[in-house]
Amino acid sequence: MPLDQQVLAHYERFGSVTRCSHGCVHLQLGQMSLSLTAEQYLRFVAMVSESAANFEFFRSALTESEQDDRDETA
């Protein structure tokens, strides 16, 4: 990694997020690389955070629905 990059996060065998001296944020996930401006990165984080909250909501709703189905067949 170039010396002019700051590591913002690193997950072994998953990926990393770095910030370069030009102010861009670079996401590396496996073979995929995404370079964003600081503003784009913050919007991306907001979008992923919102999707994670929705994912948890729908996952728990599905789990409750599956439990209701099991109760009806019992």
Tab-separated table of N, CA and C in Angstrom:
chain	number	residue	atom	x	y	z
A	1	MET	N	0.856	-1.184	0.000
A	1	MET	CA	0.000	0.000	0.000
A	1	MET	C	0.898	1.242	0.000
A	2	PRO	N	0.569	2.225	-0.842
A	2	PRO	CA	1.355	3.465	-0.858
A	2	PRO	C	1.342	4.162	0.499
A	3	LEU	N	2.420	4.867	0.783
A	3	LEU	CA	2.540	5.553	2.070
A	3	LEU	C	1.525	6.676	2.244
A	4	ASP	N	0.977	7.179	1.137
A	4	ASP	CA	0.049	8.300	1.231
A	4	ASP	C	-1.389	7.855	1.489
A	5	GLN	N	-1.596	6.583	1.845
A	5	GLN	CA	-2.941	6.097	2.129
A	5	GLN	C	-3.122	5.833	3.615
A	6	GLN	N	-4.295	6.211	4.113
A	6	GLN	CA	-4.665	5.927	5.500
A	6	GLN	C	-5.622	4.742	5.487
A	7	VAL	N	-5.382	3.776	6.338
A	7	VAL	CA	-6.291	2.636	6.459
A	7	VAL	C	-7.425	3.047	7.390
A	8	LEU	N	-8.639	3.069	6.869
A	8	LEU	CA	-9.813	3.406	7.677
A	8	LEU	C	-10.405	2.159	8.321
A	9	ALA	N	-10.293	1.029	7.626
A	9	ALA	CA	-10.770	-0.248	8.167
A	9	ALA	C	-10.123	-1.376	7.379
A	10	HIS	N	-9.908	-2.491	8.060
A	10	HIS	CA	-9.342	-3.666	7.394
A	10	HIS	C	-9.895	-4.909	8.075
A	11	TYR	N	-10.524	-5.779	7.299
A	11	TYR	CA	-11.024	-7.055	7.802
A	11	TYR	C	-10.263	-8.155	7.066
A	12	GLU	N	-9.471	-8.891	7.815
A	12	GLU	CA	-8.649	-9.950	7.240
A	12	GLU	C	-9.493	-10.899	6.391
A	13	ARG	N	-9.001	-11.218	5.213
A	13	ARG	CA	-9.654	-12.106	4.250
A	13	ARG	C	-11.039	-11.633	3.825
A	14	PHE	N	-11.324	-10.338	3.954
A	14	PHE	CA	-12.600	-9.791	3.482
A	14	PHE	C	-12.389	-8.537	2.651
A	15	GLY	N	-11.784	-7.509	3.247
A	15	GLY	CA	-11.580	-6.286	2.487
A	15	GLY	C	-11.022	-5.166	3.339
A	16	SER	N	-10.908	-4.007	2.695
A	16	SER	CA	-10.373	-2.846	3.398
A	16	SER	C	-10.955	-1.567	2.821
A	17	VAL	N	-10.837	-0.513	3.618
A	17	VAL	CA	-11.235	0.827	3.197
A	17	VAL	C	-10.053	1.735	3.498
A	18	THR	N	-9.585	2.443	2.471
A	18	THR	CA	-8.466	3.363	2.643
A	18	THR	C	-8.829	4.726	2.077
A	19	ARG	N	-8.089	5.723	2.518
A	19	ARG	CA	-8.266	7.091	2.016
A	19	ARG	C	-6.919	7.554	1.487
A	20	CYS	N	-6.914	8.054	0.256
A	20	CYS	CA	-5.656	8.492	-0.352
A	20	CYS	C	-5.435	9.984	-0.126
A	21	SER	N	-4.263	10.445	-0.519
A	21	SER	CA	-3.902	11.851	-0.315
A	21	SER	C	-4.747	12.804	-1.152
A	22	HIS	N	-5.448	12.285	-2.148
A	22	HIS	CA	-6.340	13.119	-2.961
A	22	HIS	C	-7.722	13.249	-2.334
A	23	GLY	N	-7.949	12.562	-1.204
A	23	GLY	CA	-9.229	12.635	-0.514
A	23	GLY	C	-10.234	11.593	-0.950
A	24	CYS	N	-9.859	10.725	-1.876
A	24	CYS	CA	-10.771	9.668	-2.322
A	24	CYS	C	-10.740	8.500	-1.341
A	25	VAL	N	-11.847	7.796	-1.278
A	25	VAL	CA	-11.956	6.620	-0.424
A	25	VAL	C	-12.007	5.401	-1.342
A	26	HIS	N	-11.197	4.408	-1.015
A	26	HIS	CA	-11.076	3.215	-1.850
A	26	HIS	C	-11.541	2.004	-1.048
A	27	LEU	N	-12.561	1.313	-1.560
A	27	LEU	CA	-13.066	0.096	-0.947
A	27	LEU	C	-12.549	-1.082	-1.748
A	28	GLN	N	-11.966	-2.038	-1.067
A	28	GLN	CA	-11.460	-3.244	-1.709
A	28	GLN	C	-12.145	-4.432	-1.059
A	29	LEU	N	-12.956	-5.156	-1.832
A	29	LEU	CA	-13.642	-6.358	-1.353
A	29	LEU	C	-13.304	-7.494	-2.302
A	30	GLY	N	-12.450	-8.391	-1.859
A	30	GLY	CA	-12.013	-9.464	-2.747
A	30	GLY	C	-11.396	-8.876	-4.003
A	31	GLN	N	-11.902	-9.284	-5.157
A	31	GLN	CA	-11.397	-8.790	-6.435
A	31	GLN	C	-12.052	-7.485	-6.867
A	32	MET	N	-13.040	-7.011	-6.114
A	32	MET	CA	-13.751	-5.790	-6.473
A	32	MET	C	-13.128	-4.579	-5.794
A	33	SER	N	-12.996	-3.506	-6.549
A	33	SER	CA	-12.454	-2.261	-6.025
A	33	SER	C	-13.394	-1.130	-6.404
A	34	LEU	N	-13.649	-0.236	-5.470
A	34	LEU	CA	-14.544	0.895	-5.702
A	34	LEU	C	-13.871	2.146	-5.162
A	35	SER	N	-13.748	3.159	-6.000
A	35	SER	CA	-13.146	4.433	-5.597
A	35	SER	C	-14.215	5.507	-5.604
A	36	LEU	N	-14.328	6.223	-4.494
A	36	LEU	CA	-15.376	7.225	-4.330
A	36	LEU	C	-14.792	8.525	-3.801
A	37	THR	N	-15.470	9.623	-4.100
A	37	THR	CA	-15.118	10.877	-3.437
A	37	THR	C	-15.568	10.756	-1.985
A	38	ALA	N	-15.108	11.655	-1.140
A	38	ALA	CA	-15.510	11.622	0.268
A	38	ALA	C	-17.028	11.747	0.392
A	39	GLU	N	-17.639	12.631	-0.397
A	39	GLU	CA	-19.097	12.809	-0.347
A	39	GLU	C	-19.821	11.543	-0.809
A	40	GLN	N	-19.357	10.945	-1.883
A	40	GLN	CA	-19.970	9.706	-2.367
A	40	GLN	C	-19.834	8.597	-1.330
A	41	TYR	N	-18.672	8.516	-0.693
A	41	TYR	CA	-18.453	7.488	0.319
A	41	TYR	C	-19.433	7.643	1.478
A	42	LEU	N	-19.623	8.869	1.954
A	42	LEU	CA	-20.551	9.089	3.066
A	42	LEU	C	-21.981	8.737	2.667
A	43	ARG	N	-22.368	9.034	1.431
A	43	ARG	CA	-23.700	8.644	0.952
A	43	ARG	C	-23.802	7.129	0.846
A	44	PHE	N	-22.733	6.482	0.394
A	44	PHE	CA	-22.699	5.027	0.303
A	44	PHE	C	-22.872	4.399	1.683
A	45	VAL	N	-22.164	4.929	2.676
A	45	VAL	CA	-22.276	4.430	4.049
A	45	VAL	C	-23.705	4.591	4.557
A	46	ALA	N	-24.331	5.740	4.289
A	46	ALA	CA	-25.718	5.963	4.712
A	46	ALA	C	-26.646	4.953	4.044
A	47	MET	N	-26.448	4.704	2.753
A	47	MET	CA	-27.290	3.759	2.028
A	47	MET	C	-27.120	2.335	2.567
A	48	VAL	N	-25.882	1.924	2.814
A	48	VAL	CA	-25.637	0.581	3.335
A	48	VAL	C	-26.184	0.445	4.755
A	49	SER	N	-26.055	1.495	5.565
A	49	SER	CA	-26.606	1.465	6.925
A	49	SER	C	-28.121	1.316	6.888
A	50	GLU	N	-28.772	2.061	5.993
A	50	GLU	CA	-30.227	1.958	5.860
A	50	GLU	C	-30.627	0.563	5.383
A	51	SER	N	-29.883	0.033	4.430
A	51	SER	CA	-30.216	-1.302	3.932
A	51	SER	C	-30.007	-2.361	5.012
A	52	ALA	N	-29.003	-2.192	5.869
A	52	ALA	CA	-28.770	-3.142	6.961
A	52	ALA	C	-29.928	-3.116	7.950
A	53	ALA	N	-30.437	-1.928	8.256
A	53	ALA	CA	-31.584	-1.820	9.159
A	53	ALA	C	-32.807	-2.484	8.537
A	54	ASN	N	-33.039	-2.241	7.253
A	54	ASN	CA	-34.174	-2.865	6.568
A	54	ASN	C	-34.003	-4.367	6.474
A	55	PHE	N	-32.788	-4.823	6.246
A	55	PHE	CA	-32.509	-6.251	6.179
A	55	PHE	C	-32.881	-6.926	7.494
A	56	GLU	N	-32.466	-6.335	8.602
A	56	GLU	CA	-32.792	-6.897	9.916
A	56	GLU	C	-34.300	-6.900	10.150
A	57	PHE	N	-34.980	-5.819	9.753
A	57	PHE	CA	-36.430	-5.732	9.925
A	57	PHE	C	-37.122	-6.838	9.138
A	58	PHE	N	-36.776	-6.978	7.859
A	58	PHE	CA	-37.425	-7.984	7.022
A	58	PHE	C	-37.026	-9.393	7.421
A	59	ARG	N	-35.797	-9.563	7.881
A	59	ARG	CA	-35.372	-10.889	8.323
A	59	ARG	C	-36.148	-11.315	9.559
A	60	SER	N	-36.349	-10.405	10.511
A	60	SER	CA	-37.110	-10.769	11.708
A	60	SER	C	-38.583	-10.967	11.369
A	61	ALA	N	-39.124	-10.196	10.419
A	61	ALA	CA	-40.516	-10.384	10.000
A	61	ALA	C	-40.679	-11.741	9.335
A	62	LEU	N	-39.724	-12.152	8.523
A	62	LEU	CA	-39.773	-13.450	7.869
A	62	LEU	C	-39.695	-14.562	8.905
A	63	THR	N	-38.831	-14.405	9.878
A	63	THR	CA	-38.696	-15.407	10.933
A	63	THR	C	-40.006	-15.563	11.693
A	64	GLU	N	-40.680	-14.450	12.007
A	64	GLU	CA	-41.971	-14.511	12.693
A	64	GLU	C	-43.013	-15.190	11.815
A	65	SER	N	-43.020	-14.898	10.518
A	65	SER	CA	-43.961	-15.508	9.585
A	65	SER	C	-43.725	-17.009	9.490
A	66	GLU	N	-42.466	-17.424	9.444
A	66	GLU	CA	-42.145	-18.846	9.408
A	66	GLU	C	-42.618	-19.533	10.682
A	67	GLN	N	-42.483	-18.864	11.821
A	67	GLN	CA	-42.935	-19.434	13.085
A	67	GLN	C	-44.450	-19.583	13.082
A	68	ASP	N	-45.171	-18.574	12.555
A	68	ASP	CA	-46.630	-18.653	12.452
A	68	ASP	C	-47.044	-19.829	11.581
A	69	ASP	N	-46.338	-20.043	10.469
A	69	ASP	CA	-46.642	-21.173	9.585
A	69	ASP	C	-46.442	-22.490	10.313
A	70	ARG	N	-45.396	-22.592	11.103
A	70	ARG	CA	-45.145	-23.819	11.861
A	70	ARG	C	-46.238	-24.045	12.896
A	71	ASP	N	-46.686	-22.968	13.539
A	71	ASP	CA	-47.737	-23.085	14.550
A	71	ASP	C	-49.046	-23.560	13.931
A	72	GLU	N	-49.354	-23.084	12.718
A	72	GLU	CA	-50.599	-23.458	12.051
A	72	GLU	C	-50.597	-24.915	11.620
A	73	THR	N	-49.448	-25.469	11.277
A	73	THR	CA	-49.384	-26.857	10.821
A	73	THR	C	-49.236	-27.833	11.980
A	74	ALA	N	-48.975	-27.328	13.155
A	74	ALA	CA	-48.778	-28.219	14.315
A	74	ALA	C	-50.096	-28.652	14.914
